[in-house]
Coordinates of C-alpha atoms (C1' of nucleotides) in Angstrom, one line a residue:
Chain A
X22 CA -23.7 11.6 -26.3
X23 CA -23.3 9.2 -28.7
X24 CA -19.8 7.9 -30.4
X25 CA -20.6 9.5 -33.2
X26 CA -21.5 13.1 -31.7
X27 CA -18.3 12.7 -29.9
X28 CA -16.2 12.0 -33.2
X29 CA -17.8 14.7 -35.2
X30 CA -17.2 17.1 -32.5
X31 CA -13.7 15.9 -32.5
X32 CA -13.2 16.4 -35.9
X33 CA -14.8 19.9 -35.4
X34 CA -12.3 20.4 -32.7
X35 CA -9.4 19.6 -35.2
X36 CA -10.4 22.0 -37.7
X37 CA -10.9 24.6 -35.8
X38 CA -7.0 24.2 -34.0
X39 CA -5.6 24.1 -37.6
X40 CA -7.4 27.0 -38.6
X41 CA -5.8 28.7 -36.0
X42 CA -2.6 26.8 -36.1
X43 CA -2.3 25.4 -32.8
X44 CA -0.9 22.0 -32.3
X45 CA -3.2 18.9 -31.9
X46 CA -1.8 17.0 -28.9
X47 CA -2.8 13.7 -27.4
X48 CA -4.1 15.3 -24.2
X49 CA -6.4 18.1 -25.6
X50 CA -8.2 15.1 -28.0
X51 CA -8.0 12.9 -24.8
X52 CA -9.8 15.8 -22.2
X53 CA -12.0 16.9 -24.7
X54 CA -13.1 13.1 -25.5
X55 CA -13.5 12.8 -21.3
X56 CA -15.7 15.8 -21.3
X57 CA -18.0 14.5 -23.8
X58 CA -18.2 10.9 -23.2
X59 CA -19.8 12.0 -19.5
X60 CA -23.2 13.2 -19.5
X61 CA -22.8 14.7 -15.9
X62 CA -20.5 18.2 -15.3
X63 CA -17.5 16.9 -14.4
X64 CA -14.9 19.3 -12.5
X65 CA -11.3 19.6 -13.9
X66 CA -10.1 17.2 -11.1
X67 CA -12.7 14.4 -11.9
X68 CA -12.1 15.4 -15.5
X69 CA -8.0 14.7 -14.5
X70 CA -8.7 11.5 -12.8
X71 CA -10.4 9.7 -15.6
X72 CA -7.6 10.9 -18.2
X73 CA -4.9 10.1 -16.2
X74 CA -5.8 6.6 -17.0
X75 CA -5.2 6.9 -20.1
X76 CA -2.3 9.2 -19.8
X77 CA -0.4 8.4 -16.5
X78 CA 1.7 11.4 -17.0
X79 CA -1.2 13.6 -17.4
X80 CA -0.9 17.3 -15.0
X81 CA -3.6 19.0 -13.5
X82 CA -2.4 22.3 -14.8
X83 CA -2.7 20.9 -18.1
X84 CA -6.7 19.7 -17.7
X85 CA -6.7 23.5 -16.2
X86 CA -5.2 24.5 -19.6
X87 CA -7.1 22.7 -21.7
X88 CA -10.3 23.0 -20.4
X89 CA -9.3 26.7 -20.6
X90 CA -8.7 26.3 -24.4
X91 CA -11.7 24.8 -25.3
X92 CA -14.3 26.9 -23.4
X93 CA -12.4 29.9 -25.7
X94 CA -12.8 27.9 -28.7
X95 CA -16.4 27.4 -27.8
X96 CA -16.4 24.0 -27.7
X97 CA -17.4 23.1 -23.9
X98 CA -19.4 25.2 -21.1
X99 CA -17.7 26.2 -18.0
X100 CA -20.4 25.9 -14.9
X101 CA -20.2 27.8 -11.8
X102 CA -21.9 27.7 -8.7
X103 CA -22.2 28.4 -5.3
X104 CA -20.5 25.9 -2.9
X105 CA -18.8 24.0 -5.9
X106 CA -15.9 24.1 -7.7
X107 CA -15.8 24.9 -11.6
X108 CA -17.7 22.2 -13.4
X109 CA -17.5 21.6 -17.7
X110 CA -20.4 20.7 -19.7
X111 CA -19.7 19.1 -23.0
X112 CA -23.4 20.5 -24.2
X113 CA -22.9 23.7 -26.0
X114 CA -26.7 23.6 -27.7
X115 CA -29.2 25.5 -25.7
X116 CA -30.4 23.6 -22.2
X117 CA -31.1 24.1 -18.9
X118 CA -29.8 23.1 -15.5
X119 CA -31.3 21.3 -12.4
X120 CA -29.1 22.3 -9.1
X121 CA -29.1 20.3 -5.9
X122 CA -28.4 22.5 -3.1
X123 CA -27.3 19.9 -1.1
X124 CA -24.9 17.8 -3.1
X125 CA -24.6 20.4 -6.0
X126 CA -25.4 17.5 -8.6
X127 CA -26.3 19.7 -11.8
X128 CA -29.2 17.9 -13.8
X129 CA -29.8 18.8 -17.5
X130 CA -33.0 19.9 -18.8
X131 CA -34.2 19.9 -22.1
X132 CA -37.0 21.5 -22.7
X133 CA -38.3 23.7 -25.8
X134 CA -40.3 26.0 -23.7
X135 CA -37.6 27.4 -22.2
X136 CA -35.7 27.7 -25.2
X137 CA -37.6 30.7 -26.6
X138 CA -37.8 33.3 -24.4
X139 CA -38.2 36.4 -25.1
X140 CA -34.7 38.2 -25.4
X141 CA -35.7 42.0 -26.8
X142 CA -37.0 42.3 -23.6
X143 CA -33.5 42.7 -21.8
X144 CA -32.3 45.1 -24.7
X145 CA -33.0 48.6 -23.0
X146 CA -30.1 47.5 -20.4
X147 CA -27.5 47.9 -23.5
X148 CA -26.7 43.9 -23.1
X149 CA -25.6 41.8 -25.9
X150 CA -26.8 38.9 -24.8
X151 CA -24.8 35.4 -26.6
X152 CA -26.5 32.7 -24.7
X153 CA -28.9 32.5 -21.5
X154 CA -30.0 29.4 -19.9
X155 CA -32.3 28.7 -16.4
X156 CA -31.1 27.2 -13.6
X157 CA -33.5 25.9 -11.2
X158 CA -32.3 25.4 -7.6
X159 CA -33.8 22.4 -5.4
X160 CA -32.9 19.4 -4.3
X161 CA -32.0 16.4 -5.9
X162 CA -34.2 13.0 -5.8
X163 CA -31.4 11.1 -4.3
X164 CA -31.3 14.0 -1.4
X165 CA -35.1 13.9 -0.6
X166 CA -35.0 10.5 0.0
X167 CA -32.3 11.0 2.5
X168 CA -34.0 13.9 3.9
X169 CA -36.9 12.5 4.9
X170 CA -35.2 9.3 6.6
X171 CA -33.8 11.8 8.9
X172 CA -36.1 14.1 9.1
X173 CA -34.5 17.7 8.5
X174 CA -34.7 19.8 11.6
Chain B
X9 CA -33.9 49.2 -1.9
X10 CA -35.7 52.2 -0.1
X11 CA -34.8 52.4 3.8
X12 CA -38.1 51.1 4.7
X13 CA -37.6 47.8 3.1
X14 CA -34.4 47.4 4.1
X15 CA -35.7 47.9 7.8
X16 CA -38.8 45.9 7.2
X17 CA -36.1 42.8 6.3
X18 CA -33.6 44.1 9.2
X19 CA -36.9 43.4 11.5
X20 CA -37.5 40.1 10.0
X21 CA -34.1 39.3 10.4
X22 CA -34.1 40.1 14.0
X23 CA -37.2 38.3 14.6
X24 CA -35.6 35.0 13.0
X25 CA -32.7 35.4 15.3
X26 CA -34.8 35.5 18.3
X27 CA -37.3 32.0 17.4
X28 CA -33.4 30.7 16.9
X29 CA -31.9 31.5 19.8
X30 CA -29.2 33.1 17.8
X31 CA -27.5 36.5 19.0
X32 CA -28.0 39.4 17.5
X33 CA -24.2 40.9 17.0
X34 CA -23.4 44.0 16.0
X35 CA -21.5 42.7 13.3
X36 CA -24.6 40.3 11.9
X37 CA -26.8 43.7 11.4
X38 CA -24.2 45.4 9.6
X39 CA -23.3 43.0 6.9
X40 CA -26.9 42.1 5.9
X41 CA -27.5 46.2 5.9
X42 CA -24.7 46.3 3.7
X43 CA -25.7 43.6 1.2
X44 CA -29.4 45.4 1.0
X45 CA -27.9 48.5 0.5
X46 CA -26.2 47.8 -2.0
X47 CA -27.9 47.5 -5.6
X48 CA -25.1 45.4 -7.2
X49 CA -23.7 42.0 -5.7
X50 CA -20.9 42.4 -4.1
X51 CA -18.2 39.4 -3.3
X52 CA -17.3 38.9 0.3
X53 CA -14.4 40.7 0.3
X54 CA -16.2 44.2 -1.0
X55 CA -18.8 43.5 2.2
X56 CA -15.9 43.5 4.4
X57 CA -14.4 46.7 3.2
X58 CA -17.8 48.4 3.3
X59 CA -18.7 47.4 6.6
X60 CA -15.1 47.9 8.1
X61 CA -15.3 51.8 7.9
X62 CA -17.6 51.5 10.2
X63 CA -17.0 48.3 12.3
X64 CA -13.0 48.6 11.8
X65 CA -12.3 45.6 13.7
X66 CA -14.3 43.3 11.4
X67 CA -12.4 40.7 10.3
X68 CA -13.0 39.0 6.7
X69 CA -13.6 35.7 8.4
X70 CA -16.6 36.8 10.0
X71 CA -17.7 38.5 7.2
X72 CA -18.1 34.9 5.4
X73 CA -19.8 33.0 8.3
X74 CA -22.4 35.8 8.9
X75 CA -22.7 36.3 5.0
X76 CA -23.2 32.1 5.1
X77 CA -25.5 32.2 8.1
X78 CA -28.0 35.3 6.6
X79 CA -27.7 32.2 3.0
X80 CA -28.9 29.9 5.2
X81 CA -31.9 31.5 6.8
X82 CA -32.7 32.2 3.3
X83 CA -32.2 36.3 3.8
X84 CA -29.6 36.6 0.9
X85 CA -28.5 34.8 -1.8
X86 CA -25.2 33.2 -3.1
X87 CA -24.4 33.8 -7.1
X88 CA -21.3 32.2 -8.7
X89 CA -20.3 32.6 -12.2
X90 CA -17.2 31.4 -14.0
X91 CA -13.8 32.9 -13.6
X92 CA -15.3 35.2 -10.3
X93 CA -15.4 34.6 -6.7
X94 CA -19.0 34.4 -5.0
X95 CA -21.1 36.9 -5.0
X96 CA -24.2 37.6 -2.6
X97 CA -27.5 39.6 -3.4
X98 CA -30.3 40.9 -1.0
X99 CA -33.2 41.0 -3.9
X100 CA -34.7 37.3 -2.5
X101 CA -37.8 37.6 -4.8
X102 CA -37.6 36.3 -8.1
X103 CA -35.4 37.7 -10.5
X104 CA -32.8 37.0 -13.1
X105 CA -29.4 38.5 -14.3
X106 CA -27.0 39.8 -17.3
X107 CA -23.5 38.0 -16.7
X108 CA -21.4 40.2 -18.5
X109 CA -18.7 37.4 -19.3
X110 CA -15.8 40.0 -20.1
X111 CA -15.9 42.1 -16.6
X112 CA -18.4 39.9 -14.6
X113 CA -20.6 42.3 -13.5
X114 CA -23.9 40.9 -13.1
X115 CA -26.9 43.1 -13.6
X116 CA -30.5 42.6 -12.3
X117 CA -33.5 41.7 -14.7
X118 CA -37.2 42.2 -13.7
X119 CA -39.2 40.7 -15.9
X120 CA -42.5 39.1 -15.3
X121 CA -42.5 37.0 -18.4
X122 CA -39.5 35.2 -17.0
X123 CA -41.2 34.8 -13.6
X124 CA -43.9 32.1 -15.0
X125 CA -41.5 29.7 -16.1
X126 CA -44.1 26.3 -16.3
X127 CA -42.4 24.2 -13.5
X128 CA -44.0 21.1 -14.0
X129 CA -42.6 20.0 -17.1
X130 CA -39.4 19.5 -15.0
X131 CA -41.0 17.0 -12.2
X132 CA -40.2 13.8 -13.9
X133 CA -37.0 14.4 -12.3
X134 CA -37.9 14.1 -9.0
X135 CA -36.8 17.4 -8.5
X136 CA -38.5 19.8 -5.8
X137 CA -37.8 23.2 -7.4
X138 CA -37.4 25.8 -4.7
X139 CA -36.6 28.6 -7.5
X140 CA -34.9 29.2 -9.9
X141 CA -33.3 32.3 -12.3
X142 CA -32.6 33.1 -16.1
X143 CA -28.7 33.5 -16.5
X144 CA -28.2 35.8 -19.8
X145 CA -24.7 35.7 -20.5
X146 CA -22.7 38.0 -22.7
X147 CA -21.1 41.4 -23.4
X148 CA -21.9 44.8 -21.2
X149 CA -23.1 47.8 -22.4
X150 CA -19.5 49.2 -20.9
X151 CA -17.2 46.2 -22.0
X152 CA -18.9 46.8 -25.7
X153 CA -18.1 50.2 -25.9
X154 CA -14.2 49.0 -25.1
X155 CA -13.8 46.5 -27.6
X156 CA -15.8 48.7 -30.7
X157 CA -12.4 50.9 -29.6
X158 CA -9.9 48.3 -29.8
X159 CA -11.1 46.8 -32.5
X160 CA -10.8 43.0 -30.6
X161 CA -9.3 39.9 -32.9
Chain C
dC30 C1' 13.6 24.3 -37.0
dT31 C1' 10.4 27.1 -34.4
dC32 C1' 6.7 27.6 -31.3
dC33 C1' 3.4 26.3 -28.4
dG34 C1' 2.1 22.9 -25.1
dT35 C1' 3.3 20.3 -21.2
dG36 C1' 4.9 19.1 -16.5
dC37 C1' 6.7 20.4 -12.3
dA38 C1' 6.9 23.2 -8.4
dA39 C1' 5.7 27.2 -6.4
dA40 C1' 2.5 31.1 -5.9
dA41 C1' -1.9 33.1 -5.6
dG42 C1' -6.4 33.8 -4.6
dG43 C1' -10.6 32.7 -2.0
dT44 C1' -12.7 30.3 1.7
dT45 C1' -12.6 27.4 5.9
dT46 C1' -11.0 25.9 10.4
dG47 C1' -8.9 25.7 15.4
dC48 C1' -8.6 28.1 19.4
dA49 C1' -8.9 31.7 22.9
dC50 C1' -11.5 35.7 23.9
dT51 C1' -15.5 38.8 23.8
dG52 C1' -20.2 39.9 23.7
dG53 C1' -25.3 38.9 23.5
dT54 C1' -29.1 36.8 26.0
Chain D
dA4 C1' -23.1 32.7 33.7
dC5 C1' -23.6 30.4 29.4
dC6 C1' -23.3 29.7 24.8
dA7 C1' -22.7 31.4 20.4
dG8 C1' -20.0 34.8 17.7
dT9 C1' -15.8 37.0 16.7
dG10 C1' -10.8 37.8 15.6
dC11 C1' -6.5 36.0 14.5
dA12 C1' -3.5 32.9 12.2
dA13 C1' -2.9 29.0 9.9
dA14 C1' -4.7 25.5 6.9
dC15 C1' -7.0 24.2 2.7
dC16 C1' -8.5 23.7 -2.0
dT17 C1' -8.8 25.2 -6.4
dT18 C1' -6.7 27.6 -9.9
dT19 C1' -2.8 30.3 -12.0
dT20 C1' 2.0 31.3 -13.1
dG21 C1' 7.3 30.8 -14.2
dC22 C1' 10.4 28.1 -16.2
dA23 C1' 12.8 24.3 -18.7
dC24 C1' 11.9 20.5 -21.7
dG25 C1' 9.7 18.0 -25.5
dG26 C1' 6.6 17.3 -29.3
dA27 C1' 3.6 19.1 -33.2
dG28 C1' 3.5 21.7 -37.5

DNA sequence: CTCCGTGCAAAAGGTTTGCACTGGT
DNA sequence: ACCAGTGCAAACCTTTTGCACGGAG
Protein backbone atom coordinates (compact mmCIF):
# COMPACT_ATOMS: atom_id res chain seq x y z
CA UNK A 1 0.00 0.00 0.00
CA UNK A 2 1.38 3.00 -0.89
CA UNK A 3 2.01 6.27 1.45
CA UNK A 4 -0.50 7.88 -0.09
CA UNK A 5 -3.29 5.13 0.13
CA UNK A 6 -2.32 5.04 3.72
CA UNK A 7 -2.78 8.88 4.20
CA UNK A 8 -6.07 9.09 2.34
CA UNK A 9 -7.37 6.31 4.28
CA UNK A 10 -6.27 8.13 7.26
CA UNK A 11 -7.90 11.11 6.47
CA UNK A 12 -11.03 8.88 5.74
CA UNK A 13 -10.55 7.52 9.11
CA UNK A 14 -10.65 11.06 10.69
CA UNK A 15 -13.83 11.97 9.10
CA UNK A 16 -15.58 9.35 9.76
CA UNK A 17 -14.64 9.60 13.97
CA UNK A 18 -15.71 13.25 13.84
CA UNK A 19 -18.84 12.39 12.16
CA UNK A 20 -19.50 10.40 14.89
CA UNK A 21 -17.84 12.37 17.51
CA UNK A 22 -15.31 10.15 18.88
CA UNK A 23 -12.01 11.39 19.86
CA UNK A 24 -8.95 11.00 17.51
CA UNK A 25 -6.16 9.68 19.66
CA UNK A 26 -2.49 9.01 18.89
CA UNK A 27 -2.87 5.22 19.15
CA UNK A 28 -5.99 4.58 16.99
CA UNK A 29 -4.01 6.82 13.97
CA UNK A 30 -0.83 4.86 15.05
CA UNK A 31 -2.66 0.99 14.86
CA UNK A 32 -4.57 1.84 12.04
CA UNK A 33 -1.28 3.31 10.21
CA UNK A 34 0.51 -0.33 11.43
CA UNK A 35 -2.35 -2.19 9.87
CA UNK A 36 -1.97 -0.63 6.57
CA UNK A 37 1.61 -0.16 6.21
CA UNK A 38 1.85 -4.26 6.28
CA UNK A 39 0.80 -6.09 3.35
CA UNK A 40 0.56 -9.44 5.31
CA UNK A 41 -2.47 -10.09 8.19
CA UNK A 42 -0.93 -9.26 11.05
CA UNK A 43 -2.56 -10.49 14.49
CA UNK A 44 -3.34 -7.94 17.23
CA UNK A 45 -0.22 -9.05 19.13
CA UNK A 46 2.16 -8.60 16.08
CA UNK A 47 0.05 -5.57 15.35
CA UNK A 48 1.06 -4.52 19.40
CA UNK A 49 4.59 -5.31 18.94
CA UNK A 50 5.39 -2.99 16.12
CA UNK A 51 3.34 -0.03 17.75
CA UNK A 52 4.72 -0.34 20.85
CA UNK A 53 7.71 1.07 19.23
CA UNK A 54 6.42 3.88 18.64
CA UNK A 55 4.28 4.13 21.74
CA UNK A 56 6.22 2.38 24.66
CA UNK A 57 3.17 2.68 26.73
CA UNK A 58 0.96 1.14 24.26
CA UNK A 59 -1.64 -1.95 25.97
CA UNK A 60 -2.68 -4.87 24.30
CA UNK A 61 -6.26 -4.29 25.44
CA UNK A 62 -6.08 -1.16 23.62
CA UNK A 63 -4.76 -2.75 20.01
CA UNK A 64 -7.89 -5.25 21.13
CA UNK A 65 -10.02 -2.03 21.31
CA UNK A 66 -9.01 -0.51 18.53
CA UNK A 67 -8.78 -3.06 16.11
CA UNK A 68 -12.37 -3.65 17.45
CA UNK A 69 -13.30 -0.05 16.44
CA UNK A 70 -12.20 0.03 13.16
CA UNK A 71 -13.43 -3.34 11.80
CA UNK A 72 -17.14 -1.52 13.09
CA UNK A 73 -16.28 1.44 11.25
CA UNK A 74 -15.41 -0.60 8.30
CA UNK A 75 -12.19 0.33 7.83
CA UNK A 76 -10.10 -3.03 8.28
CA UNK A 77 -11.05 -6.83 7.88
CA UNK A 78 -10.99 -9.14 10.76
CA UNK A 79 -9.62 -12.84 9.44
CA UNK A 80 -10.34 -15.99 11.16
CA UNK A 81 -9.10 -19.30 10.81
CA UNK A 82 -8.62 -22.56 11.98
CA UNK A 83 -5.50 -23.09 14.06
CA UNK A 84 -4.73 -19.26 14.26
CA UNK A 85 -5.49 -16.52 16.18
CA UNK A 86 -7.57 -13.48 14.80
CA UNK A 87 -5.63 -11.86 12.01
CA UNK A 88 -6.51 -7.89 10.47
CA UNK A 89 -6.29 -7.12 6.88
CA UNK A 90 -6.01 -3.50 6.01
CA UNK A 91 -7.68 -4.40 2.40
CA UNK A 92 -11.27 -3.73 2.53
CA UNK A 93 -11.80 -3.79 -1.61
CA UNK A 94 -12.91 -7.13 -2.77
CA UNK A 95 -9.91 -10.00 -2.79
CA UNK A 96 -9.21 -13.26 -2.06
CA UNK A 97 -7.16 -15.34 0.26
CA UNK A 98 -4.33 -18.04 -0.12
CA UNK A 99 -4.14 -20.25 3.37
CA UNK A 100 -1.19 -22.38 4.31
CA UNK A 101 -2.34 -25.14 6.36
CA UNK A 102 0.84 -25.59 7.75
CA UNK A 103 2.12 -22.18 8.91
CA UNK A 104 -1.29 -20.45 8.39
CA UNK A 105 0.48 -17.69 6.25
CA UNK A 106 -2.71 -15.97 4.42
CA UNK A 107 -1.65 -14.93 0.84
CA UNK A 108 -3.77 -12.28 -1.08
CA UNK A 109 -5.25 -12.89 -4.33
CA UNK A 110 -6.34 -10.52 -6.73
CA UNK A 111 -7.99 -11.69 -9.26
CA UNK A 112 -11.20 -10.27 -11.36
CA UNK A 113 -12.63 -13.57 -12.06
CA UNK A 114 -13.38 -14.20 -8.78
CA UNK A 115 -14.77 -10.92 -8.22
CA UNK A 116 -17.99 -11.46 -10.06
CA UNK A 117 -19.70 -14.29 -9.01
CA UNK A 118 -22.87 -14.84 -9.21
CA UNK A 119 -24.67 -13.66 -5.93
CA UNK A 120 -28.67 -14.04 -6.91
CA UNK A 121 -27.90 -17.46 -6.81
CA UNK A 122 -27.65 -17.62 -2.86
CA UNK A 123 -30.94 -15.41 -2.53
CA UNK A 124 -33.58 -18.27 -2.03
CA UNK A 125 -31.75 -18.92 1.49
CA UNK A 126 -33.14 -15.29 2.69
CA UNK A 127 -29.29 -14.13 3.05
CA UNK A 128 -28.23 -10.56 2.64
CA UNK A 129 -25.14 -11.13 1.54
CA UNK A 130 -22.54 -7.65 2.17
CA UNK A 131 -19.27 -9.11 0.99
CA UNK A 132 -18.05 -12.79 0.12
CA UNK A 133 -14.56 -13.63 -0.74
CA UNK A 134 -12.65 -17.34 -1.53
CA UNK A 135 -10.32 -18.81 0.40
CA UNK A 136 -8.28 -21.43 -0.99
CA UNK A 137 -6.54 -23.85 1.49
CA UNK A 138 -2.97 -25.38 0.55
CA UNK A 139 0.21 -24.99 1.38
CA UNK A 140 2.47 -22.34 1.10
CA UNK A 141 5.74 -22.24 -1.26
CA UNK A 142 7.98 -21.84 1.59
CA UNK A 143 6.26 -25.20 3.20
CA UNK A 144 6.66 -27.39 0.09
CA UNK A 145 10.07 -26.81 -0.05
CA UNK A 146 10.46 -27.91 3.43
CA UNK A 147 8.20 -30.76 2.77
CA UNK A 148 9.90 -32.37 0.35
CA UNK A 149 13.49 -32.14 2.14
CA UNK A 150 11.85 -34.27 4.70
CA UNK A 151 9.80 -36.12 2.94
CA UNK A 152 6.23 -36.06 4.63
CA UNK A 153 5.29 -39.48 5.97
CA UNK B 1 -26.91 -36.80 5.52
CA UNK B 2 -29.08 -40.10 4.97
CA UNK B 3 -28.02 -43.08 7.40
CA UNK B 4 -26.43 -44.77 4.51
CA UNK B 5 -23.94 -42.18 3.89
CA UNK B 6 -23.17 -41.58 7.09
CA UNK B 7 -22.40 -45.44 7.50
CA UNK B 8 -20.73 -45.61 4.16
CA UNK B 9 -18.11 -42.77 5.82
CA UNK B 10 -18.31 -44.62 9.46
CA UNK B 11 -16.91 -47.71 7.22
CA UNK B 12 -14.34 -45.60 5.65
CA UNK B 13 -13.42 -44.36 8.78
CA UNK B 14 -12.97 -47.65 10.26
CA UNK B 15 -11.03 -48.84 7.43
CA UNK B 16 -8.49 -45.85 7.84
CA UNK B 17 -8.12 -46.69 11.43
CA UNK B 18 -7.12 -50.17 10.69
CA UNK B 19 -4.13 -49.32 7.62
CA UNK B 20 -3.11 -46.86 10.71
CA UNK B 21 -2.92 -49.05 13.38
CA UNK B 22 -5.12 -46.67 15.26
CA UNK B 23 -7.93 -48.07 17.72
CA UNK B 24 -11.12 -47.89 17.11
CA UNK B 25 -12.77 -46.33 20.62
CA UNK B 26 -16.04 -46.11 21.34
CA UNK B 27 -15.66 -42.59 21.80
CA UNK B 28 -13.92 -41.95 18.17
CA UNK B 29 -17.28 -43.59 16.41
CA UNK B 30 -19.49 -41.49 18.33
CA UNK B 31 -18.13 -37.97 17.77
CA UNK B 32 -17.64 -38.37 14.00
CA UNK B 33 -21.52 -39.91 13.99
CA UNK B 34 -22.36 -36.90 15.69
CA UNK B 35 -20.68 -34.38 13.42
CA UNK B 36 -22.39 -36.28 10.18
CA UNK B 37 -25.47 -36.18 11.84
CA UNK B 38 -25.66 -33.14 12.25
CA UNK B 39 -26.63 -30.66 9.23
CA UNK B 40 -25.19 -27.50 10.88
CA UNK B 41 -21.53 -27.11 12.28
CA UNK B 42 -21.37 -27.41 15.56
CA UNK B 43 -18.30 -26.02 17.89
CA UNK B 44 -16.59 -28.57 20.08
CA UNK B 45 -18.35 -28.00 22.93
CA UNK B 46 -22.05 -28.72 21.28
CA UNK B 47 -20.27 -32.27 20.04
CA UNK B 48 -19.48 -32.97 23.59
CA UNK B 49 -23.01 -32.32 24.90
CA UNK B 50 -24.51 -34.38 22.05
CA UNK B 51 -22.42 -37.27 22.41
CA UNK B 52 -22.40 -37.12 26.35
CA UNK B 53 -26.11 -38.30 26.57
CA UNK B 54 -25.05 -41.15 25.35
CA UNK B 55 -21.30 -41.69 26.36
CA UNK B 56 -21.82 -39.72 29.78
CA UNK B 57 -18.39 -40.06 30.75
CA UNK B 58 -16.92 -38.19 27.74
CA UNK B 59 -14.84 -35.67 28.72
CA UNK B 60 -14.59 -32.30 26.43
CA UNK B 61 -10.80 -32.95 26.17
CA UNK B 62 -11.29 -35.90 24.20
CA UNK B 63 -13.83 -34.48 22.31
CA UNK B 64 -11.08 -31.99 20.71
CA UNK B 65 -8.32 -34.57 20.08
CA UNK B 66 -10.77 -37.08 18.29
CA UNK B 67 -12.52 -34.05 16.63
CA UNK B 68 -8.56 -33.03 15.68
CA UNK B 69 -7.63 -36.53 14.69
CA UNK B 70 -11.01 -37.26 12.27
CA UNK B 71 -9.34 -33.14 10.69
CA UNK B 72 -6.36 -34.81 10.17
CA UNK B 73 -7.35 -37.93 8.31
CA UNK B 74 -9.24 -35.43 6.33
CA UNK B 75 -12.89 -37.02 7.51
CA UNK B 76 -14.18 -33.43 8.79
CA UNK B 77 -13.42 -30.20 8.43
CA UNK B 78 -12.37 -27.22 10.79
CA UNK B 79 -14.33 -23.67 10.00
CA UNK B 80 -13.42 -20.48 11.96
CA UNK B 81 -14.91 -17.19 11.54
CA UNK B 82 -14.48 -14.01 13.55
CA UNK B 83 -15.74 -13.44 16.93
CA UNK B 84 -16.82 -17.58 17.17
CA UNK B 85 -14.97 -20.45 18.46
CA UNK B 86 -14.17 -23.34 15.78
CA UNK B 87 -16.53 -25.04 14.19
CA UNK B 88 -16.37 -28.54 12.49
CA UNK B 89 -18.45 -29.87 9.38
CA UNK B 90 -18.84 -33.46 8.02
CA UNK B 91 -19.94 -32.33 4.23
CA UNK B 92 -16.02 -32.90 2.90
CA UNK B 93 -17.04 -32.34 -0.77
CA UNK B 94 -16.94 -29.06 -2.10
CA UNK B 95 -19.09 -26.51 -0.80
CA UNK B 96 -19.38 -22.97 0.42
CA UNK B 97 -21.19 -21.08 3.24
CA UNK B 98 -23.49 -17.87 4.41
CA UNK B 99 -21.58 -16.43 7.64
CA UNK B 100 -24.28 -14.63 9.17
CA UNK B 101 -21.87 -11.99 10.91
CA UNK B 102 -24.60 -10.90 13.61
CA UNK B 103 -25.45 -14.60 15.16
CA UNK B 104 -22.61 -16.62 13.35
CA UNK B 105 -24.47 -19.27 12.06
CA UNK B 106 -23.07 -20.55 9.04
CA UNK B 107 -25.27 -22.06 6.47
CA UNK B 108 -24.35 -24.47 3.63
CA UNK B 109 -24.25 -23.41 -0.19
CA UNK B 110 -24.44 -25.93 -3.12
CA UNK B 111 -23.76 -24.44 -5.95
CA UNK B 112 -22.03 -25.85 -8.99
CA UNK B 113 -21.08 -22.44 -10.46
CA UNK B 114 -18.95 -21.92 -7.45
CA UNK B 115 -17.38 -25.36 -7.68
CA UNK B 116 -15.29 -24.44 -11.08
CA UNK B 117 -13.51 -21.75 -9.69
CA UNK B 118 -10.33 -21.59 -12.58
CA UNK B 119 -7.43 -22.62 -10.25
CA UNK B 120 -4.69 -21.88 -12.29
CA UNK B 121 -4.71 -18.27 -12.39
CA UNK B 122 -3.48 -18.60 -8.73
CA UNK B 123 -0.17 -20.85 -9.48
CA UNK B 124 2.23 -18.08 -9.87
CA UNK B 125 2.17 -18.30 -6.17
CA UNK B 126 3.63 -21.38 -5.72
CA UNK B 127 0.70 -22.40 -4.17
CA UNK B 128 -0.66 -26.19 -4.23
CA UNK B 129 -4.35 -25.59 -3.77
CA UNK B 130 -5.88 -28.51 -2.02
CA UNK B 131 -9.53 -26.73 -1.97
CA UNK B 132 -10.90 -24.12 -1.33
CA UNK B 133 -14.60 -22.39 -0.33
CA UNK B 134 -16.72 -19.09 -1.11
CA UNK B 135 -17.21 -17.28 2.36
CA UNK B 136 -20.48 -14.99 1.80
CA UNK B 137 -20.67 -12.92 4.72
CA UNK B 138 -23.64 -10.95 6.00
CA UNK B 139 -27.03 -10.76 7.67
CA UNK B 140 -29.47 -13.99 8.20
CA UNK B 141 -32.68 -14.39 7.09
CA UNK B 142 -33.52 -14.67 11.18
CA UNK B 143 -31.15 -11.79 12.41
CA UNK B 144 -32.91 -9.54 9.51
CA UNK B 145 -36.20 -10.08 10.64
CA UNK B 146 -34.83 -8.82 14.27
CA UNK B 147 -33.29 -5.69 13.38
CA UNK B 148 -36.42 -4.55 10.64
CA UNK B 149 -38.12 -4.77 14.39
CA UNK B 150 -35.81 -2.80 16.32
CA UNK B 151 -35.33 -0.46 13.95
CA UNK B 152 -31.08 -0.84 14.44
CA UNK B 153 -29.02 2.78 14.49
C1' DC C 1 -15.84 20.62 31.53
C1' DT C 2 -17.54 16.27 30.03
C1' DC C 3 -16.93 11.85 27.93
C1' DC C 4 -14.70 8.51 25.88
C1' DG C 5 -10.35 6.16 25.50
C1' DT C 6 -6.60 4.17 27.79
C1' DG C 7 -3.88 1.23 30.92
C1' DC C 8 -3.65 -2.07 34.39
C1' DA C 9 -5.02 -6.18 36.45
C1' DA C 10 -8.01 -9.68 36.71
C1' DA C 11 -11.51 -12.64 34.54
C1' DA C 12 -13.24 -15.29 30.94
C1' DG C 13 -13.54 -18.30 27.34
C1' DG C 14 -11.65 -21.89 24.33
C1' DT C 15 -8.07 -25.16 23.64
C1' DT C 16 -3.91 -27.85 24.94
C1' DT C 17 -0.91 -30.56 27.94
C1' DG C 18 0.92 -33.91 31.76
C1' DC C 19 -0.01 -37.87 33.96
C1' DA C 20 -2.11 -42.11 35.58
C1' DC C 21 -5.55 -45.38 34.13
C1' DT C 22 -8.46 -47.88 30.82
C1' DG C 23 -9.48 -50.14 26.70
C1' DG C 24 -8.66 -51.73 21.89
C1' DT C 25 -5.77 -54.81 19.11
C1' DA D 1 0.68 -57.62 26.98
C1' DC D 2 1.42 -53.36 24.54
C1' DC D 3 0.48 -49.10 22.95
C1' DA D 4 -2.61 -45.58 21.99
C1' DG D 5 -6.80 -43.31 23.83
C1' DT D 6 -9.19 -41.40 27.63
C1' DG D 7 -10.33 -38.58 31.74
C1' DC D 8 -9.11 -35.30 35.04
C1' DA D 9 -6.97 -31.15 36.44
C1' DA D 10 -4.11 -27.68 35.57
C1' DA D 11 -1.78 -24.81 32.26
C1' DC D 12 -2.02 -21.75 28.30
C1' DC D 13 -3.18 -18.22 25.09
C1' DT D 14 -6.10 -15.05 23.23
C1' DT D 15 -9.58 -11.94 24.10
C1' DT D 16 -12.80 -9.38 27.26
C1' DT D 17 -14.17 -6.75 31.32
C1' DG D 18 -14.11 -3.46 35.59
C1' DC D 19 -12.29 0.42 37.29
C1' DA D 20 -9.60 4.74 37.97
C1' DC D 21 -7.08 8.11 35.46
C1' DG D 22 -5.97 11.18 31.58
C1' DG D 23 -6.58 13.35 27.19
C1' DA D 24 -9.63 14.85 23.18
C1' DG D 25 -13.51 17.66 21.80
Amino acid sequence: MTRDEIDARLREFESLCRARGLPLTVQRRAILTAVLERGDHPTADQVHAVVKKGIPGLSRTTVYRVLETLVGMGLIRQLHHPGASARYDGKIQRHHHLICTHCHAVIDVENSALDELNLSLTKKHGFEIHDYSVHFMGICAKCRQKSTKRQRD
